Amino acid sequence: MKVLLINGSPRMAGNTARALQEAAAALQAEGVEAEVAWIGNKEIRGCIACGICGKKGDNRCVFDSDPCNELIRKAAAADGLIVGSPVYYAGAAGSLIALLDRMFYAGGSLLRFKPAAGVAVARRAGAIEAADQINKYFQINSMPVVGTSYWGIAFGRTPGEVEGDGEGLHTMRTLGRNMAWLLKSLEAAREAGITPPEIEPKVMTNYVREDALER
Ligand SMILES: Cc1cc2nc3c(=O)[nH]c(=O)nc-3n(C[C@H](O)[C@H](O)[C@H](O)COP(=O)(O)O)c2cc1C
């Protein structure tokens, strides 16, 4: 059993890394393997809506110049996913969002039904919004969002400052333990023959009346 934790900060060893490490240690204490993957601080492309991933159906983004495809592969191989971000302008960091757009557009089908949670670290404000923003990728993709003892947030500004947020770290430890419990429960369910539901073909209604379009 393994959980992939994605550090979406350009700082490899900043507050997001520290918060994720607390969740990872709690997972390991419960016998669950935990790998932290850093998205790095190099350029990450946004989605250009080319649709090639959908046409090819190979769960890969056409752009191979950043960690997107490697992270799709790692997340698909893991049983659970935790994605952490620093808060930038009351939302998640732009590079992480660029990455998640492409990971989920190209590889979302490989991640369905895996438990997941978004985590955000702020100096002062916007953490709930950023954690919610991350959780939306999971919710639209049939992934159970794992709860904790507060929302998935912690506070700190300069690297290491989150160490002083005892409640934030408690929240991360609880998240790790809750994730481990859910993964074990799902394994027991699988062994008992309970499998995820069939995915019914998607119905797309785009709120636009065809007869109102000027042709
Ligand atoms: C571009 C930028 C925007 C930021 N915007 C916010 C913000 O809106 N709210 C906030 O509380 N902190 C904000 N911060 C502070 C970071 O969220 C905070 O320093 C966080 O601990 C960084 O996490 P890291 O060490 O993992 O990178 C911002 C930092 C940067 C660089």
PDB file of C-alpha atoms and ligand atoms in Angstrom:
ATOM      1  CA  MET A   1       0.000   0.000   0.000  1.00  0.00           C
ATOM      2  CA  LYS A   2       1.465   3.297  -1.042  1.00  0.00           C
ATOM      3  CA  VAL A   3       0.580   6.982  -0.964  1.00  0.00           C
ATOM      4  CA  LEU A   4       2.136   9.551  -3.286  1.00  0.00           C
ATOM      5  CA  LEU A   5       2.520  13.011  -1.757  1.00  0.00           C
ATOM      6  CA  ILE A   6       3.120  15.792  -4.277  1.00  0.00           C
ATOM      7  CA  ASN A   7       4.940  18.865  -3.011  1.00  0.00           C
ATOM      8  CA  GLY A   8       3.651  21.677  -5.218  1.00  0.00           C
ATOM      9  CA  SER A   9       5.959  24.347  -3.825  1.00  0.00           C
ATOM     10  CA  PRO A  10       8.942  25.672  -5.766  1.00  0.00           C
ATOM     11  CA  ARG A  11      10.776  25.262  -2.457  1.00  0.00           C
ATOM     12  CA  MET A  12      11.924  21.713  -2.043  1.00  0.00           C
ATOM     13  CA  ALA A  13      12.262  22.024   1.729  1.00  0.00           C
ATOM     14  CA  GLY A  14       9.759  24.740   2.632  1.00  0.00           C
ATOM     15  CA  ASN A  15       6.638  24.654   4.764  1.00  0.00           C
ATOM     16  CA  THR A  16       4.618  22.553   2.315  1.00  0.00           C
ATOM     17  CA  ALA A  17       7.352  19.917   2.384  1.00  0.00           C
ATOM     18  CA  ARG A  18       7.356  19.964   6.194  1.00  0.00           C
ATOM     19  CA  ALA A  19       3.557  19.624   6.388  1.00  0.00           C
ATOM     20  CA  LEU A  20       3.592  16.726   3.927  1.00  0.00           C
ATOM     21  CA  GLN A  21       6.397  15.066   5.833  1.00  0.00           C
ATOM     22  CA  GLU A  22       4.178  14.993   8.942  1.00  0.00           C
ATOM     23  CA  ALA A  23       1.420  13.200   7.005  1.00  0.00           C
ATOM     24  CA  ALA A  24       3.982  10.854   5.411  1.00  0.00           C
ATOM     25  CA  ALA A  25       5.415   9.877   8.818  1.00  0.00           C
ATOM     26  CA  ALA A  26       1.907   9.112  10.113  1.00  0.00           C
ATOM     27  CA  LEU A  27       1.236   6.931   7.062  1.00  0.00           C
ATOM     28  CA  GLN A  28       4.505   5.066   7.549  1.00  0.00           C
ATOM     29  CA  ALA A  29       3.725   4.529  11.242  1.00  0.00           C
ATOM     30  CA  GLU A  30       0.539   2.781  10.044  1.00  0.00           C
ATOM     31  CA  GLY A  31       2.545   0.537   7.718  1.00  0.00           C
ATOM     32  CA  VAL A  32       1.729   2.465   4.536  1.00  0.00           C
ATOM     33  CA  GLU A  33       4.579   3.394   2.192  1.00  0.00           C
ATOM     34  CA  ALA A  34       4.839   7.125   1.484  1.00  0.00           C
ATOM     35  CA  GLU A  35       6.772   8.838  -1.306  1.00  0.00           C
ATOM     36  CA  VAL A  36       7.099  12.593  -1.565  1.00  0.00           C
ATOM     37  CA  ALA A  37       7.555  13.872  -5.124  1.00  0.00           C
ATOM     38  CA  TRP A  38       8.629  17.500  -5.623  1.00  0.00           C
ATOM     39  CA  ILE A  39       7.384  19.279  -8.733  1.00  0.00           C
ATOM     40  CA  GLY A  40      10.597  21.309  -8.884  1.00  0.00           C
ATOM     41  CA  ASN A  41      11.142  24.976  -9.656  1.00  0.00           C
ATOM     42  CA  LYS A  42      11.521  24.827 -13.429  1.00  0.00           C
ATOM     43  CA  GLU A  43       8.942  25.830 -16.012  1.00  0.00           C
ATOM     44  CA  ILE A  44       5.721  23.807 -16.016  1.00  0.00           C
ATOM     45  CA  ARG A  45       3.453  24.198 -19.017  1.00  0.00           C
ATOM     46  CA  GLY A  46      -0.245  24.873 -18.825  1.00  0.00           C
ATOM     47  CA  CYS A  47      -2.788  22.825 -20.767  1.00  0.00           C
ATOM     48  CA  ILE A  48      -3.187  24.127 -24.346  1.00  0.00           C
ATOM     49  CA  ALA A  49      -6.478  22.259 -24.932  1.00  0.00           C
ATOM     50  CA  CYS A  50      -5.025  20.381 -27.919  1.00  0.00           C
ATOM     51  CA  GLY A  51      -7.084  17.321 -26.972  1.00  0.00           C
ATOM     52  CA  ILE A  52      -4.358  14.968 -28.149  1.00  0.00           C
ATOM     53  CA  CYS A  53      -4.355  13.074 -24.837  1.00  0.00           C
ATOM     54  CA  GLY A  54      -8.066  12.322 -25.331  1.00  0.00           C
ATOM     55  CA  LYS A  55      -7.650  11.323 -28.986  1.00  0.00           C
ATOM     56  CA  LYS A  56      -4.727   9.028 -28.271  1.00  0.00           C
ATOM     57  CA  GLY A  57      -6.204   7.779 -25.011  1.00  0.00           C
ATOM     58  CA  ASP A  58      -2.752   6.899 -23.764  1.00  0.00           C
ATOM     59  CA  ASN A  59      -3.029   8.832 -20.476  1.00  0.00           C
ATOM     60  CA  ARG A  60      -0.068  10.993 -21.425  1.00  0.00           C
ATOM     61  CA  CYS A  61       0.299  14.707 -22.047  1.00  0.00           C
ATOM     62  CA  VAL A  62       1.986  15.611 -25.352  1.00  0.00           C
ATOM     63  CA  PHE A  63       4.434  17.781 -23.416  1.00  0.00           C
ATOM     64  CA  ASP A  64       7.165  15.702 -21.882  1.00  0.00           C
ATOM     65  CA  SER A  65       9.380  18.567 -20.768  1.00  0.00           C
ATOM     66  CA  ASP A  66       8.182  18.656 -17.136  1.00  0.00           C
ATOM     67  CA  PRO A  67       7.127  16.138 -14.447  1.00  0.00           C
ATOM     68  CA  CYS A  68       3.503  15.757 -15.658  1.00  0.00           C
ATOM     69  CA  ASN A  69       3.758  12.330 -17.281  1.00  0.00           C
ATOM     70  CA  GLU A  70       6.049  10.936 -14.623  1.00  0.00           C
ATOM     71  CA  LEU A  71       3.633  12.075 -11.905  1.00  0.00           C
ATOM     72  CA  ILE A  72       0.648  10.554 -13.738  1.00  0.00           C
ATOM     73  CA  ARG A  73       2.548   7.266 -13.775  1.00  0.00           C
ATOM     74  CA  LYS A  74       3.511   7.513 -10.095  1.00  0.00           C
ATOM     75  CA  ALA A  75       0.002   8.531  -8.993  1.00  0.00           C
ATOM     76  CA  ALA A  76      -1.534   5.711 -11.025  1.00  0.00           C
ATOM     77  CA  ALA A  77       0.777   3.224  -9.311  1.00  0.00           C
ATOM     78  CA  ALA A  78      -0.071   4.560  -5.844  1.00  0.00           C
ATOM     79  CA  ASP A  79      -3.169   3.704  -3.801  1.00  0.00           C
ATOM     80  CA  GLY A  80      -3.720   7.229  -2.480  1.00  0.00           C
ATOM     81  CA  LEU A  81      -2.693  10.790  -3.241  1.00  0.00           C
ATOM     82  CA  ILE A  82      -1.974  13.877  -1.141  1.00  0.00           C
ATOM     83  CA  VAL A  83      -1.233  17.126  -2.967  1.00  0.00           C
ATOM     84  CA  GLY A  84       0.257  20.074  -1.079  1.00  0.00           C
ATOM     85  CA  SER A  85       0.665  23.683  -2.153  1.00  0.00           C
ATOM     86  CA  PRO A  86       1.874  26.962  -0.751  1.00  0.00           C
ATOM     87  CA  VAL A  87      -0.827  29.632  -0.881  1.00  0.00           C
ATOM     88  CA  TYR A  88      -0.203  32.215  -3.598  1.00  0.00           C
ATOM     89  CA  TYR A  89      -2.717  35.061  -3.830  1.00  0.00           C
ATOM     90  CA  ALA A  90      -5.343  33.144  -1.880  1.00  0.00           C
ATOM     91  CA  GLY A  91      -5.142  30.103  -4.157  1.00  0.00           C
ATOM     92  CA  ALA A  92      -2.822  27.217  -4.924  1.00  0.00           C
ATOM     93  CA  ALA A  93       0.530  27.937  -6.628  1.00  0.00           C
ATOM     94  CA  GLY A  94       0.250  28.511 -10.395  1.00  0.00           C
ATOM     95  CA  SER A  95       2.809  25.881 -11.396  1.00  0.00           C
ATOM     96  CA  LEU A  96       0.999  23.232  -9.404  1.00  0.00           C
ATOM     97  CA  ILE A  97      -2.341  24.139 -10.966  1.00  0.00           C
ATOM     98  CA  ALA A  98      -0.791  24.030 -14.455  1.00  0.00           C
ATOM     99  CA  LEU A  99       0.463  20.559 -13.627  1.00  0.00           C
ATOM    100  CA  LEU A 100      -2.788  19.280 -12.089  1.00  0.00           C
ATOM    101  CA  ASP A 101      -4.841  20.509 -15.084  1.00  0.00           C
ATOM    102  CA  ARG A 102      -2.731  18.357 -17.377  1.00  0.00           C
ATOM    103  CA  MET A 103      -2.332  15.408 -15.006  1.00  0.00           C
ATOM    104  CA  PHE A 104      -6.082  15.093 -14.552  1.00  0.00           C
ATOM    105  CA  TYR A 105      -7.070  15.871 -18.158  1.00  0.00           C
ATOM    106  CA  ALA A 106      -4.669  13.287 -19.536  1.00  0.00           C
ATOM    107  CA  GLY A 107      -4.476  10.783 -16.700  1.00  0.00           C
ATOM    108  CA  GLY A 108      -7.559  11.287 -14.522  1.00  0.00           C
ATOM    109  CA  SER A 109      -9.119   7.979 -15.531  1.00  0.00           C
ATOM    110  CA  LEU A 110      -6.165   6.143 -13.961  1.00  0.00           C
ATOM    111  CA  LEU A 111      -6.757   7.869 -10.624  1.00  0.00           C
ATOM    112  CA  ARG A 112     -10.478   7.268 -10.125  1.00  0.00           C
ATOM    113  CA  PHE A 113     -11.566   5.926  -6.720  1.00  0.00           C
ATOM    114  CA  LYS A 114      -8.165   6.521  -5.120  1.00  0.00           C
ATOM    115  CA  PRO A 115      -8.537   8.380  -1.802  1.00  0.00           C
ATOM    116  CA  ALA A 116      -6.945  11.826  -1.932  1.00  0.00           C
ATOM    117  CA  ALA A 117      -6.565  15.085  -0.042  1.00  0.00           C
ATOM    118  CA  GLY A 118      -5.411  18.611  -0.757  1.00  0.00           C
ATOM    119  CA  VAL A 119      -3.177  20.450   1.700  1.00  0.00           C
ATOM    120  CA  ALA A 120      -2.247  24.138   1.682  1.00  0.00           C
ATOM    121  CA  VAL A 121       0.210  26.214   3.710  1.00  0.00           C
ATOM    122  CA  ALA A 122      -0.169  29.980   4.040  1.00  0.00           C
ATOM    123  CA  ARG A 123       1.452  32.821   5.888  1.00  0.00           C
ATOM    124  CA  ARG A 124      -1.970  34.156   6.893  1.00  0.00           C
ATOM    125  CA  ALA A 125      -4.944  33.782   4.515  1.00  0.00           C
ATOM    126  CA  GLY A 126      -6.249  31.802   1.540  1.00  0.00           C
ATOM    127  CA  ALA A 127      -5.361  28.335   2.814  1.00  0.00           C
ATOM    128  CA  ILE A 128      -8.912  26.970   2.855  1.00  0.00           C
ATOM    129  CA  GLU A 129      -9.495  28.259  -0.664  1.00  0.00           C
ATOM    130  CA  ALA A 130      -6.269  26.682  -1.911  1.00  0.00           C
ATOM    131  CA  ALA A 131      -6.987  23.315  -0.255  1.00  0.00           C
ATOM    132  CA  ASP A 132     -10.522  23.402  -1.734  1.00  0.00           C
ATOM    133  CA  GLN A 133      -9.090  24.214  -5.155  1.00  0.00           C
ATOM    134  CA  ILE A 134      -6.922  21.099  -5.031  1.00  0.00           C
ATOM    135  CA  ASN A 135      -9.757  18.928  -3.710  1.00  0.00           C
ATOM    136  CA  LYS A 136     -11.875  19.863  -6.727  1.00  0.00           C
ATOM    137  CA  TYR A 137      -9.617  17.768  -8.990  1.00  0.00           C
ATOM    138  CA  PHE A 138     -10.431  14.770  -6.815  1.00  0.00           C
ATOM    139  CA  GLN A 139     -14.138  15.415  -6.432  1.00  0.00           C
ATOM    140  CA  ILE A 140     -14.792  15.621 -10.177  1.00  0.00           C
ATOM    141  CA  ASN A 141     -12.854  12.403 -10.633  1.00  0.00           C
ATOM    142  CA  SER A 142     -14.745  10.065  -8.262  1.00  0.00           C
ATOM    143  CA  MET A 143     -11.924  10.185  -5.715  1.00  0.00           C
ATOM    144  CA  PRO A 144     -12.969  10.120  -2.038  1.00  0.00           C
ATOM    145  CA  VAL A 145     -11.528  13.171  -0.276  1.00  0.00           C
ATOM    146  CA  VAL A 146     -10.020  12.210   3.065  1.00  0.00           C
ATOM    147  CA  GLY A 147     -10.961  14.416   5.996  1.00  0.00           C
ATOM    148  CA  THR A 148      -8.879  15.322   9.012  1.00  0.00           C
ATOM    149  CA  SER A 149      -9.326  17.121  12.342  1.00  0.00           C
ATOM    150  CA  TYR A 150      -9.523  20.557  10.680  1.00  0.00           C
ATOM    151  CA  TRP A 151      -9.331  21.529   7.004  1.00  0.00           C
ATOM    152  CA  GLY A 152      -6.074  20.459   5.341  1.00  0.00           C
ATOM    153  CA  ILE A 153      -4.211  23.623   6.169  1.00  0.00           C
ATOM    154  CA  ALA A 154      -1.231  24.865   8.142  1.00  0.00           C
ATOM    155  CA  PHE A 155       0.518  28.179   8.659  1.00  0.00           C
ATOM    156  CA  GLY A 156       4.018  29.539   8.277  1.00  0.00           C
ATOM    157  CA  ARG A 157       5.940  31.965   6.084  1.00  0.00           C
ATOM    158  CA  THR A 158       9.689  31.362   5.926  1.00  0.00           C
ATOM    159  CA  PRO A 159      10.829  27.739   5.496  1.00  0.00           C
ATOM    160  CA  GLY A 160      10.414  25.847   8.745  1.00  0.00           C
ATOM    161  CA  GLU A 161       8.011  28.320  10.326  1.00  0.00           C
ATOM    162  CA  VAL A 162       5.156  25.794  10.093  1.00  0.00           C
ATOM    163  CA  GLU A 163       6.969  23.918  12.859  1.00  0.00           C
ATOM    164  CA  GLY A 164       5.402  26.438  15.225  1.00  0.00           C
ATOM    165  CA  ASP A 165       1.859  25.577  14.068  1.00  0.00           C
ATOM    166  CA  GLY A 166       1.130  22.685  16.402  1.00  0.00           C
ATOM    167  CA  GLU A 167      -2.486  22.383  15.274  1.00  0.00           C
ATOM    168  CA  GLY A 168      -1.479  22.420  11.605  1.00  0.00           C
ATOM    169  CA  LEU A 169       0.949  19.550  12.155  1.00  0.00           C
ATOM    170  CA  HIS A 170      -1.657  17.681  14.220  1.00  0.00           C
ATOM    171  CA  THR A 171      -4.038  18.085  11.267  1.00  0.00           C
ATOM    172  CA  MET A 172      -1.426  16.581   8.937  1.00  0.00           C
ATOM    173  CA  ARG A 173      -0.750  13.619  11.243  1.00  0.00           C
ATOM    174  CA  THR A 174      -4.473  12.948  11.519  1.00  0.00           C
ATOM    175  CA  LEU A 175      -4.774  13.147   7.734  1.00  0.00           C
ATOM    176  CA  GLY A 176      -2.056  10.511   7.354  1.00  0.00           C
ATOM    177  CA  ARG A 177      -3.745   8.198   9.881  1.00  0.00           C
ATOM    178  CA  ASN A 178      -7.193   8.703   8.323  1.00  0.00           C
ATOM    179  CA  MET A 179      -5.810   8.001   4.857  1.00  0.00           C
ATOM    180  CA  ALA A 180      -4.165   4.790   6.140  1.00  0.00           C
ATOM    181  CA  TRP A 181      -7.448   3.696   7.721  1.00  0.00           C
ATOM    182  CA  LEU A 182      -9.404   4.339   4.526  1.00  0.00           C
ATOM    183  CA  LEU A 183      -6.853   2.492   2.381  1.00  0.00           C
ATOM    184  CA  LYS A 184      -6.996  -0.531   4.686  1.00  0.00           C
ATOM    185  CA  SER A 185     -10.792  -0.382   4.669  1.00  0.00           C
ATOM    186  CA  LEU A 186     -10.843  -0.312   0.867  1.00  0.00           C
ATOM    187  CA  GLU A 187      -8.471  -3.259   0.731  1.00  0.00           C
ATOM    188  CA  ALA A 188     -10.759  -5.213   3.084  1.00  0.00           C
ATOM    189  CA  ALA A 189     -13.706  -4.234   0.892  1.00  0.00           C
ATOM    190  CA  ARG A 190     -11.910  -5.482  -2.235  1.00  0.00           C
ATOM    191  CA  GLU A 191     -11.118  -8.762  -0.497  1.00  0.00           C
ATOM    192  CA  ALA A 192     -14.811  -9.053   0.366  1.00  0.00           C
ATOM    193  CA  GLY A 193     -15.685  -8.633  -3.317  1.00  0.00           C
ATOM    194  CA  ILE A 194     -16.818  -5.003  -3.161  1.00  0.00           C
ATOM    195  CA  THR A 195     -15.437  -3.187  -6.176  1.00  0.00           C
ATOM    196  CA  PRO A 196     -15.845   0.406  -7.423  1.00  0.00           C
ATOM    197  CA  PRO A 197     -19.044   1.095  -9.356  1.00  0.00           C
ATOM    198  CA  GLU A 198     -19.130   0.985 -13.156  1.00  0.00           C
ATOM    199  CA  ILE A 199     -18.602   4.375 -14.760  1.00  0.00           C
ATOM    200  CA  GLU A 200     -21.661   5.243 -16.829  1.00  0.00           C
ATOM    201  CA  PRO A 201     -20.802   7.106 -20.065  1.00  0.00           C
ATOM    202  CA  LYS A 202     -20.742  10.823 -19.267  1.00  0.00           C
ATOM    203  CA  VAL A 203     -23.676  13.042 -20.158  1.00  0.00           C
ATOM    204  CA  MET A 204     -22.407  16.493 -21.202  1.00  0.00           C
ATOM    205  CA  THR A 205     -24.829  19.420 -21.162  1.00  0.00           C
ATOM    206  CA  ASN A 206     -23.142  22.757 -21.720  1.00  0.00           C
ATOM    207  CA  TYR A 207     -25.939  25.176 -20.820  1.00  0.00           C
ATOM    208  CA  VAL A 208     -26.080  26.494 -24.374  1.00  0.00           C
ATOM    209  CA  ARG A 209     -29.216  26.288 -26.518  1.00  0.00           C
ATOM    210  CA  GLU A 210     -28.236  25.064 -29.960  1.00  0.00           C
ATOM    211  CA  ASP A 211     -31.085  27.050 -31.546  1.00  0.00           C
ATOM    212  CA  ALA A 212     -29.802  30.287 -30.002  1.00  0.00           C
ATOM    213  CA  LEU A 213     -26.364  29.998 -31.622  1.00  0.00           C
ATOM    214  CA  GLU A 214     -25.706  32.287 -34.579  1.00  0.00           C
ATOM    215  CA  ARG A 215     -24.275  30.170 -37.374  1.00  0.00           C
TER     216      ARG A 215
HETATM  217  C1  LIG B   1       3.848  34.757  -4.904  1.00  0.00           C
HETATM  218  C2  LIG B   1       3.460  34.508  -3.479  1.00  0.00           C
HETATM  219  C3  LIG B   1       2.169  34.758  -3.078  1.00  0.00           C
HETATM  220  C4  LIG B   1       1.768  34.516  -1.760  1.00  0.00           C
HETATM  221  N1  LIG B   1       0.463  34.733  -1.417  1.00  0.00           N
HETATM  222  C5  LIG B   1       0.051  34.454  -0.160  1.00  0.00           C
HETATM  223  C6  LIG B   1      -1.316  34.631   0.210  1.00  0.00           C
HETATM  224  O1  LIG B   1      -2.182  34.983  -0.584  1.00  0.00           O
HETATM  225  N2  LIG B   1      -1.660  34.356   1.495  1.00  0.00           N
HETATM  226  C7  LIG B   1      -0.744  33.957   2.432  1.00  0.00           C
HETATM  227  O2  LIG B   1      -1.120  33.747   3.554  1.00  0.00           O
HETATM  228  N3  LIG B   1       0.560  33.741   2.097  1.00  0.00           N
HETATM  229  C8  LIG B   1       0.975  33.978   0.836  1.00  0.00           C
HETATM  230  N4  LIG B   1       2.289  33.743   0.480  1.00  0.00           N
HETATM  231  C9  LIG B   1       3.201  33.133   1.473  1.00  0.00           C
HETATM  232  C10 LIG B   1       3.341  31.617   1.323  1.00  0.00           C
HETATM  233  O3  LIG B   1       2.091  30.984   1.204  1.00  0.00           O
HETATM  234  C11 LIG B   1       4.055  31.038   2.555  1.00  0.00           C
HETATM  235  O4  LIG B   1       5.323  31.631   2.674  1.00  0.00           O
HETATM  236  C12 LIG B   1       4.186  29.519   2.515  1.00  0.00           C
HETATM  237  O5  LIG B   1       4.663  29.080   3.765  1.00  0.00           O
HETATM  238  C13 LIG B   1       5.166  29.064   1.452  1.00  0.00           C
HETATM  239  O6  LIG B   1       5.229  27.666   1.456  1.00  0.00           O
HETATM  240  P1  LIG B   1       6.545  26.884   0.976  1.00  0.00           P
HETATM  241  O7  LIG B   1       7.617  27.183   2.014  1.00  0.00           O
HETATM  242  O8  LIG B   1       6.176  25.468   0.928  1.00  0.00           O
HETATM  243  O9  LIG B   1       6.875  27.432  -0.373  1.00  0.00           O
HETATM  244  C14 LIG B   1       2.706  34.014  -0.813  1.00  0.00           C
HETATM  245  C15 LIG B   1       4.029  33.759  -1.230  1.00  0.00           C
HETATM  246  C16 LIG B   1       4.411  34.014  -2.543  1.00  0.00           C
HETATM  247  C17 LIG B   1       5.822  33.715  -2.978  1.00  0.00           C
END
